[in-house]
mmCIF file of C-alpha atoms and ligand atoms in Angstrom:
data_model
loop_
_atom_site.group_PDB
_atom_site.id
_atom_site.type_symbol
_atom_site.label_atom_id
_atom_site.label_comp_id
_atom_site.label_asym_id
_atom_site.label_seq_id
_atom_site.Cartn_x
_atom_site.Cartn_y
_atom_site.Cartn_z
ATOM 1 C CA MET A 100 35.276 28.083 -3.512
ATOM 2 C CA ARG A 101 37.823 29.936 -5.669
ATOM 3 C CA HIS A 102 37.679 30.883 -9.337
ATOM 4 C CA LEU A 103 40.364 32.387 -11.567
ATOM 5 C CA MET A 104 39.112 35.447 -13.459
ATOM 6 C CA SER A 105 42.259 37.592 -13.395
ATOM 7 C CA PRO A 106 45.897 37.031 -12.377
ATOM 8 C CA LEU A 107 45.200 39.502 -9.564
ATOM 9 C CA ASP A 108 42.896 36.937 -7.926
ATOM 10 C CA PHE A 109 46.115 35.509 -6.461
ATOM 11 C CA SER A 110 48.389 37.553 -4.214
ATOM 12 C CA VAL A 111 52.079 37.647 -5.126
ATOM 13 C CA GLU A 112 52.733 35.147 -2.322
ATOM 14 C CA GLU A 113 50.008 32.807 -3.604
ATOM 15 C CA LEU A 114 51.436 33.098 -7.108
ATOM 16 C CA ASP A 115 54.888 32.167 -5.812
ATOM 17 C CA THR A 116 53.379 29.079 -4.144
ATOM 18 C CA LEU A 117 51.556 28.145 -7.363
ATOM 19 C CA LEU A 118 54.693 28.559 -9.488
ATOM 20 C CA ASP A 119 56.686 26.507 -6.951
ATOM 21 C CA LEU A 120 54.047 23.780 -7.228
ATOM 22 C CA ALA A 121 54.303 23.879 -11.041
ATOM 23 C CA GLN A 122 58.060 23.433 -10.757
ATOM 24 C CA ASP A 123 57.646 20.498 -8.392
ATOM 25 C CA ILE A 124 55.188 18.934 -10.858
ATOM 26 C CA GLU A 125 57.756 19.357 -13.636
ATOM 27 C CA ALA A 126 60.437 17.690 -11.490
ATOM 28 C CA ASN A 127 58.223 14.915 -10.037
ATOM 29 C CA PRO A 128 55.318 14.206 -12.420
ATOM 30 C CA GLU A 129 54.694 10.697 -11.056
ATOM 31 C CA LYS A 130 53.945 12.132 -7.606
ATOM 32 C CA TYR A 131 50.875 13.889 -9.068
ATOM 33 C CA ALA A 132 49.729 11.209 -11.530
ATOM 34 C CA HIS A 133 46.617 10.221 -9.534
ATOM 35 C CA ALA A 134 45.972 13.422 -7.599
ATOM 36 C CA CYS A 135 42.696 14.124 -9.432
ATOM 37 C CA ALA A 136 41.442 10.547 -9.798
ATOM 38 C CA GLY A 137 37.629 10.667 -9.995
ATOM 39 C CA LYS A 138 37.556 14.409 -10.807
ATOM 40 C CA LYS A 139 36.247 15.852 -14.077
ATOM 41 C CA LEU A 140 37.270 18.983 -15.959
ATOM 42 C CA ALA A 141 34.861 20.577 -18.452
ATOM 43 C CA THR A 142 36.298 22.799 -21.182
ATOM 44 C CA LEU A 143 33.674 25.261 -22.461
ATOM 45 C CA PHE A 144 35.189 26.977 -25.477
ATOM 46 C CA TYR A 145 33.015 29.443 -27.368
ATOM 47 C CA GLU A 146 36.081 30.600 -29.348
ATOM 48 C CA PRO A 147 38.830 28.680 -31.184
ATOM 49 C CA SER A 148 41.857 27.461 -29.246
ATOM 50 C CA THR A 149 44.652 24.940 -29.538
ATOM 51 C CA ARG A 150 46.907 25.498 -26.536
ATOM 52 C CA THR A 151 44.557 26.733 -23.856
ATOM 53 C CA ARG A 152 41.909 24.070 -24.291
ATOM 54 C CA LEU A 153 44.260 21.167 -24.893
ATOM 55 C CA SER A 154 46.714 22.168 -22.163
ATOM 56 C CA HIS A 155 43.882 22.272 -19.608
ATOM 57 C CA GLU A 156 42.810 18.844 -20.825
ATOM 58 C CA ALA A 157 46.390 17.510 -20.791
ATOM 59 C CA ALA A 158 46.795 18.917 -17.272
ATOM 60 C CA MET A 159 43.701 17.112 -15.953
ATOM 61 C CA LEU A 160 44.659 13.860 -17.711
ATOM 62 C CA ASN A 161 48.200 14.104 -16.265
ATOM 63 C CA LEU A 162 46.591 14.396 -12.826
ATOM 64 C CA GLY A 163 44.597 11.202 -13.362
ATOM 65 C CA GLY A 164 41.250 12.960 -13.885
ATOM 66 C CA SER A 165 38.806 12.966 -16.793
ATOM 67 C CA ILE A 166 37.749 15.608 -19.327
ATOM 68 C CA MET A 167 34.629 16.634 -21.230
ATOM 69 C CA GLY A 168 33.510 19.735 -23.087
ATOM 70 C CA PHE A 169 32.873 21.534 -26.326
ATOM 71 C CA SER A 170 35.322 23.339 -28.595
ATOM 72 C CA SER A 171 32.961 25.776 -30.326
ATOM 73 C CA ALA A 172 29.721 27.563 -29.540
ATOM 74 C CA ASP A 173 28.209 25.903 -32.629
ATOM 75 C CA SER A 174 28.507 22.457 -31.099
ATOM 76 C CA SER A 175 26.792 23.480 -27.838
ATOM 77 C CA SER A 176 23.281 24.685 -27.014
ATOM 78 C CA ALA A 177 24.632 28.246 -27.149
ATOM 79 C CA ALA A 178 23.782 27.880 -30.848
ATOM 80 C CA LYS A 179 20.126 27.514 -29.775
ATOM 81 C CA GLY A 180 20.345 30.627 -27.605
ATOM 82 C CA GLU A 181 21.187 29.155 -24.197
ATOM 83 C CA SER A 182 22.654 31.687 -21.758
ATOM 84 C CA VAL A 183 26.060 31.337 -20.101
ATOM 85 C CA SER A 184 24.373 31.218 -16.689
ATOM 86 C CA ASP A 185 22.115 28.296 -17.660
ATOM 87 C CA THR A 186 25.033 26.486 -19.289
ATOM 88 C CA ILE A 187 27.204 26.757 -16.185
ATOM 89 C CA ARG A 188 24.376 25.605 -13.908
ATOM 90 C CA THR A 189 24.146 22.528 -16.138
ATOM 91 C CA ILE A 190 27.893 21.907 -16.275
ATOM 92 C CA SER A 191 28.044 22.194 -12.473
ATOM 93 C CA CYS A 192 25.954 18.973 -12.394
ATOM 94 C CA TYR A 193 28.501 17.127 -14.560
ATOM 95 C CA ALA A 194 31.999 18.339 -13.671
ATOM 96 C CA ASP A 195 34.162 19.373 -10.700
ATOM 97 C CA ILE A 196 35.912 22.329 -12.383
ATOM 98 C CA CYS A 197 35.670 24.097 -15.713
ATOM 99 C CA ALA A 198 37.678 26.331 -18.037
ATOM 100 C CA MET A 199 35.733 28.786 -20.191
ATOM 101 C CA ARG A 200 36.810 30.835 -23.211
ATOM 102 C CA HIS A 201 34.317 33.329 -24.562
ATOM 103 C CA PRO A 202 34.448 36.183 -27.093
ATOM 104 C CA LYS A 203 32.544 38.496 -24.715
ATOM 105 C CA GLU A 204 34.460 40.299 -21.980
ATOM 106 C CA GLY A 205 33.062 39.300 -18.599
ATOM 107 C CA ALA A 206 31.310 36.090 -19.698
ATOM 108 C CA PRO A 207 33.431 33.869 -17.374
ATOM 109 C CA MET A 208 32.629 36.306 -14.544
ATOM 110 C CA VAL A 209 28.908 35.814 -15.212
ATOM 111 C CA ALA A 210 29.559 32.064 -15.202
ATOM 112 C CA CYS A 211 31.292 32.073 -11.827
ATOM 113 C CA GLN A 212 28.361 33.973 -10.288
ATOM 114 C CA HIS A 213 26.045 31.075 -11.209
ATOM 115 C CA SER A 214 28.466 28.202 -10.757
ATOM 116 C CA SER A 215 28.847 25.689 -7.971
ATOM 117 C CA ILE A 216 32.242 24.572 -9.324
ATOM 118 C CA PRO A 217 35.487 26.578 -9.798
ATOM 119 C CA VAL A 218 35.552 28.489 -13.104
ATOM 120 C CA ILE A 219 38.817 29.289 -14.884
ATOM 121 C CA ASN A 220 38.775 32.226 -17.307
ATOM 122 C CA ALA A 221 40.496 30.795 -20.388
ATOM 123 C CA GLY A 222 40.298 34.132 -22.238
ATOM 124 C CA ASP A 223 37.417 36.608 -22.470
ATOM 125 C CA GLY A 224 37.350 38.884 -25.494
ATOM 126 C CA GLY A 225 40.114 41.490 -25.431
ATOM 127 C CA HIS A 226 40.029 41.563 -21.622
ATOM 128 C CA GLN A 227 42.073 38.943 -19.725
ATOM 129 C CA HIS A 228 43.832 35.610 -20.248
ATOM 130 C CA PRO A 229 45.007 34.721 -16.736
ATOM 131 C CA THR A 230 46.204 31.153 -17.344
ATOM 132 C CA GLN A 231 48.411 32.458 -20.159
ATOM 133 C CA THR A 232 49.794 34.943 -17.642
ATOM 134 C CA LEU A 233 50.564 32.157 -15.161
ATOM 135 C CA THR A 234 52.358 30.377 -18.019
ATOM 136 C CA ASP A 235 54.271 33.546 -18.910
ATOM 137 C CA LEU A 236 55.303 34.169 -15.292
ATOM 138 C CA LEU A 237 56.562 30.599 -14.888
ATOM 139 C CA THR A 238 58.503 30.894 -18.153
ATOM 140 C CA ILE A 239 60.064 34.243 -17.226
ATOM 141 C CA ARG A 240 60.977 32.954 -13.755
ATOM 142 C CA ASN A 241 62.565 29.843 -15.247
ATOM 143 C CA VAL A 242 64.577 31.523 -18.000
ATOM 144 C CA LYS A 243 65.655 34.599 -16.002
ATOM 145 C CA GLY A 244 65.634 33.190 -12.475
ATOM 146 C CA ARG A 245 63.513 36.079 -11.174
ATOM 147 C CA LEU A 246 60.330 38.058 -11.773
ATOM 148 C CA GLY A 247 61.467 41.563 -10.795
ATOM 149 C CA ASP A 248 64.193 43.993 -11.842
ATOM 150 C CA MET A 249 63.856 43.672 -15.559
ATOM 151 C CA THR A 250 62.765 45.401 -18.740
ATOM 152 C CA ILE A 251 59.986 43.694 -20.633
ATOM 153 C CA GLY A 252 59.351 44.617 -24.261
ATOM 154 C CA LEU A 253 55.762 44.037 -25.375
ATOM 155 C CA CYS A 254 55.441 44.043 -29.136
ATOM 156 C CA GLY A 255 52.526 43.953 -31.559
ATOM 157 C CA ASP A 256 48.831 44.367 -30.996
ATOM 158 C CA LEU A 257 48.820 45.982 -27.572
ATOM 159 C CA LYS A 258 45.305 47.336 -28.071
ATOM 160 C CA PHE A 259 43.346 44.113 -28.368
ATOM 161 C CA GLY A 260 45.915 41.636 -27.005
ATOM 162 C CA ARG A 261 44.413 40.189 -23.832
ATOM 163 C CA THR A 262 47.596 38.233 -23.033
ATOM 164 C CA VAL A 263 49.497 41.521 -22.886
ATOM 165 C CA HIS A 264 46.850 43.184 -20.708
ATOM 166 C CA SER A 265 46.877 40.309 -18.222
ATOM 167 C CA LEU A 266 50.676 40.154 -18.149
ATOM 168 C CA ILE A 267 51.059 43.868 -17.431
ATOM 169 C CA ASN A 268 48.575 43.636 -14.557
ATOM 170 C CA ALA A 269 50.513 40.750 -13.062
ATOM 171 C CA LEU A 270 54.052 42.083 -13.562
ATOM 172 C CA VAL A 271 53.519 45.561 -12.109
ATOM 173 C CA ARG A 272 53.290 43.917 -8.692
ATOM 174 C CA TYR A 273 57.001 43.005 -8.829
ATOM 175 C CA LYS A 274 59.772 45.482 -7.957
ATOM 176 C CA GLY A 275 61.932 47.036 -10.667
ATOM 177 C CA ILE A 276 59.709 46.246 -13.669
ATOM 178 C CA ARG A 277 59.976 48.538 -16.684
ATOM 179 C CA PHE A 278 58.144 48.188 -19.990
ATOM 180 C CA ILE A 279 58.935 49.074 -23.570
ATOM 181 C CA LEU A 280 55.621 49.222 -25.439
ATOM 182 C CA ILE A 281 56.291 48.493 -29.096
ATOM 183 C CA SER A 282 53.318 49.058 -31.378
ATOM 184 C CA PRO A 283 52.042 51.104 -34.272
ATOM 185 C CA GLU A 284 50.027 54.157 -33.236
ATOM 186 C CA GLU A 285 46.732 52.401 -34.076
ATOM 187 C CA LEU A 286 47.460 49.453 -31.780
ATOM 188 C CA ARG A 287 48.804 51.305 -28.716
ATOM 189 C CA LEU A 288 48.090 49.968 -25.265
ATOM 190 C CA PRO A 289 44.639 51.247 -24.238
ATOM 191 C CA GLU A 290 44.555 54.455 -22.247
ATOM 192 C CA TYR A 291 42.841 52.752 -19.301
ATOM 193 C CA ILE A 292 45.850 50.478 -18.803
ATOM 194 C CA ARG A 293 48.503 53.125 -19.488
ATOM 195 C CA HIS A 294 46.846 55.560 -17.122
ATOM 196 C CA ASP A 295 45.218 53.384 -14.454
ATOM 197 C CA VAL A 296 47.882 50.676 -14.186
ATOM 198 C CA LEU A 297 51.206 52.139 -15.348
ATOM 199 C CA ASP A 298 50.983 55.878 -14.618
ATOM 200 C CA ARG A 299 49.051 55.473 -11.392
ATOM 201 C CA GLY A 300 51.384 52.700 -10.214
ATOM 202 C CA GLY A 301 54.493 54.749 -11.069
ATOM 203 C CA VAL A 302 55.705 52.002 -13.405
ATOM 204 C CA PRO A 303 58.290 53.307 -15.897
ATOM 205 C CA TYR A 304 57.582 52.693 -19.579
ATOM 206 C CA GLU A 305 58.383 54.073 -22.987
ATOM 207 C CA GLU A 306 56.480 53.696 -26.223
ATOM 208 C CA VAL A 307 58.320 53.027 -29.483
ATOM 209 C CA VAL A 308 57.184 52.114 -32.968
ATOM 210 C CA ARG A 309 60.354 50.428 -34.315
ATOM 211 C CA LEU A 310 61.201 47.019 -32.876
ATOM 212 C CA GLU A 311 64.881 47.597 -33.750
ATOM 213 C CA ASP A 312 65.008 50.524 -31.312
ATOM 214 C CA ALA A 313 63.935 48.321 -28.410
ATOM 215 C CA MET A 314 66.100 45.274 -29.141
ATOM 216 C CA PRO A 315 69.303 46.273 -27.251
ATOM 217 C CA ASN A 316 67.489 47.204 -24.026
ATOM 218 C CA GLN A 317 65.220 44.299 -23.103
ATOM 219 C CA ASP A 318 65.527 41.307 -20.777
ATOM 220 C CA ILE A 319 62.370 39.730 -22.234
ATOM 221 C CA LEU A 320 60.737 40.392 -25.583
ATOM 222 C CA TYR A 321 57.085 39.349 -25.535
ATOM 223 C CA MET A 322 55.818 39.122 -29.107
ATOM 224 C CA SER A 323 52.112 38.931 -29.861
ATOM 225 C CA TRP A 324 49.987 38.504 -32.924
ATOM 226 C CA ASP A 325 47.293 40.759 -34.312
ATOM 227 C CA GLN A 326 43.881 39.824 -32.938
ATOM 228 C CA LYS A 327 42.243 39.428 -36.344
ATOM 229 C CA GLU A 328 38.822 38.653 -34.887
ATOM 230 C CA ARG A 329 38.784 41.904 -32.885
ATOM 231 C CA PHE A 330 39.668 44.322 -35.700
ATOM 232 C CA PHE A 331 36.787 46.480 -36.810
ATOM 233 C CA ASN A 332 37.490 46.017 -40.505
ATOM 234 C CA LYS A 333 39.537 43.715 -42.703
ATOM 235 C CA GLU A 334 41.515 46.552 -44.371
ATOM 236 C CA ASP A 335 42.990 47.643 -41.003
ATOM 237 C CA TYR A 336 43.960 44.052 -40.210
ATOM 238 C CA VAL A 337 45.646 43.528 -43.596
ATOM 239 C CA ARG A 338 47.528 46.838 -43.207
ATOM 240 C CA MET A 339 48.813 45.934 -39.728
ATOM 241 C CA LYS A 340 49.342 42.218 -39.817
ATOM 242 C CA ASP A 341 52.986 42.139 -40.963
ATOM 243 C CA PHE A 342 54.041 45.343 -39.213
ATOM 244 C CA TYR A 343 56.512 43.420 -37.023
ATOM 245 C CA ILE A 344 58.570 40.450 -38.084
ATOM 246 C CA LEU A 345 61.253 39.313 -35.657
ATOM 247 C CA ASP A 346 64.055 37.736 -37.666
ATOM 248 C CA ARG A 347 67.659 36.680 -37.191
ATOM 249 C CA ALA A 348 68.965 40.148 -38.136
ATOM 250 C CA LYS A 349 66.922 41.807 -35.382
ATOM 251 C CA MET A 350 67.932 39.117 -32.859
ATOM 252 C CA LYS A 351 71.571 40.151 -33.485
ATOM 253 C CA LEU A 352 70.735 43.537 -31.930
ATOM 254 C CA ALA A 353 69.609 41.902 -28.656
ATOM 255 C CA PRO A 354 71.630 40.895 -25.577
ATOM 256 C CA GLU A 355 72.699 37.249 -25.274
ATOM 257 C CA ASP A 356 70.371 36.753 -22.332
ATOM 258 C CA MET A 357 67.247 38.354 -23.799
ATOM 259 C CA TYR A 358 64.583 35.694 -24.175
ATOM 260 C CA VAL A 359 61.711 35.776 -26.648
ATOM 261 C CA LEU A 360 58.251 34.718 -25.484
ATOM 262 C CA HIS A 361 55.062 34.482 -27.516
ATOM 263 C CA PRO A 362 51.691 33.144 -26.327
ATOM 264 C CA LEU A 363 51.208 31.618 -29.812
ATOM 265 C CA PRO A 364 49.666 31.012 -32.279
ATOM 266 C CA ARG A 365 52.349 32.594 -34.440
ATOM 267 C CA VAL A 366 51.279 34.006 -37.775
ATOM 268 C CA ASN A 367 54.183 35.926 -39.407
ATOM 269 C CA GLU A 368 55.569 37.929 -36.523
ATOM 270 C CA ILE A 369 58.474 35.593 -35.718
ATOM 271 C CA ALA A 370 60.434 34.157 -38.644
ATOM 272 C CA VAL A 371 60.881 30.394 -38.377
ATOM 273 C CA GLU A 372 64.674 30.951 -38.562
ATOM 274 C CA VAL A 373 64.502 32.389 -35.004
ATOM 275 C CA ASP A 374 63.207 29.069 -33.587
ATOM 276 C CA SER A 375 66.718 27.595 -33.409
ATOM 277 C CA ASP A 376 68.073 30.586 -31.456
ATOM 278 C CA PRO A 377 68.628 29.454 -27.822
ATOM 279 C CA ARG A 378 66.846 32.634 -26.718
ATOM 280 C CA ALA A 379 63.600 31.546 -28.410
ATOM 281 C CA ALA A 380 61.571 30.345 -25.416
ATOM 282 C CA TYR A 381 58.062 30.150 -26.898
ATOM 283 C CA PHE A 382 57.838 26.377 -27.238
ATOM 284 C CA ARG A 383 59.258 25.904 -23.735
ATOM 285 C CA GLN A 384 56.488 28.301 -22.716
ATOM 286 C CA VAL A 385 53.906 25.903 -24.221
ATOM 287 C CA GLN A 386 55.264 23.066 -22.054
ATOM 288 C CA TYR A 387 55.243 25.237 -18.933
ATOM 289 C CA GLY A 388 51.578 25.944 -19.696
ATOM 290 C CA VAL A 389 50.718 22.341 -18.863
ATOM 291 C CA TYR A 390 52.615 22.324 -15.542
ATOM 292 C CA VAL A 391 51.128 25.603 -14.402
ATOM 293 C CA ARG A 392 47.571 24.503 -15.284
ATOM 294 C CA MET A 393 48.141 21.272 -13.337
ATOM 295 C CA ALA A 394 49.166 23.427 -10.377
ATOM 296 C CA LEU A 395 46.114 25.651 -10.885
ATOM 297 C CA ILE A 396 43.642 22.741 -11.008
ATOM 298 C CA LEU A 397 45.113 21.310 -7.786
ATOM 299 C CA THR A 398 44.961 24.717 -6.109
ATOM 300 C CA LEU A 399 41.357 25.500 -7.101
ATOM 301 C CA LEU A 400 40.213 22.005 -6.121
ATOM 302 C CA ASP A 401 42.142 22.373 -2.835
ATOM 303 C CA ILE A 402 43.980 19.095 -3.418
ATOM 304 C CA HIS A 403 47.306 18.730 -1.612
ATOM 305 C CA VAL A 404 49.891 16.114 -2.586
ATOM 306 C CA HIS A 405 52.569 15.173 -0.070
HETATM 307 N N1 CP B 143 47.978 31.160 -26.211
HETATM 308 C C1 CP B 143 46.697 30.830 -26.548
HETATM 309 O O1 CP B 143 45.726 31.305 -25.967
HETATM 310 O O2 CP B 143 46.621 29.937 -27.585
HETATM 311 P P1 CP B 143 45.267 29.302 -28.113
HETATM 312 O O3 CP B 143 44.439 30.420 -28.702
HETATM 313 O O4 CP B 143 45.688 28.287 -29.111
HETATM 314 O O5 CP B 143 44.552 28.703 -26.942
#
């Protein structure tokens, strides 16, 4: 039985196969409409979510399966003190696969150690968000036609942003990847990723504070929002929250084929006026999130459609 805790749980070849499957699902949705008939997905969300929870549910429904779950810890027996391990043992009696989001790093890993069904990490604290990474990889591959040989700008809260951490881990496995890390000093990428992943892997990167300085040199600009719930105090959050605002004037500094991604939700960091720019790919990214999660559910359940 396979789980998904980190994007690195799949080899590059397995990821290629998964992304190919997502593209086939996009092209031929009817072929997959009953692939999961009789199967149930449980969504166990101890933290708020719009896209991740509902895209997993949409994915299972599109595959002809059923869904169940809870959308906050308060509405589950976690509020009475139930452990993650007891919860997953229970859910294993009800469902065939589950997606779990939890504020504590490592909670989905604890779940998979006590689970008899595949567990998908739907975001654990400031650690990893692997299904967002699969979505990001599919989006980058679709808009740029490749996953290597490019410069990726990562902008915003690089300290707490789990989508950024997961994406870096996944992208360093492709040839010719360079990063521009755009953040204020206080929200720099953590040392353990800069040192252990980038320096040790010989991956070129530069760190800049001004977004304008990075705009002319990127193939992809990956915006992110400040992780309000992970800041230690409100004053720091208020001071940082509008540090970056991507607007039409900044987009004029960028190449014509530089695409903007954002895992969403957006707060203020991309002006609404950018949405109509053909390089704004963040709502296409939302749609790709459904296809890639359909491909993931089929892969983890070992269901093959011919
Ligand atoms: N991208 C993402 O994780 O969005 P949600 O928090 O809405 O799930």
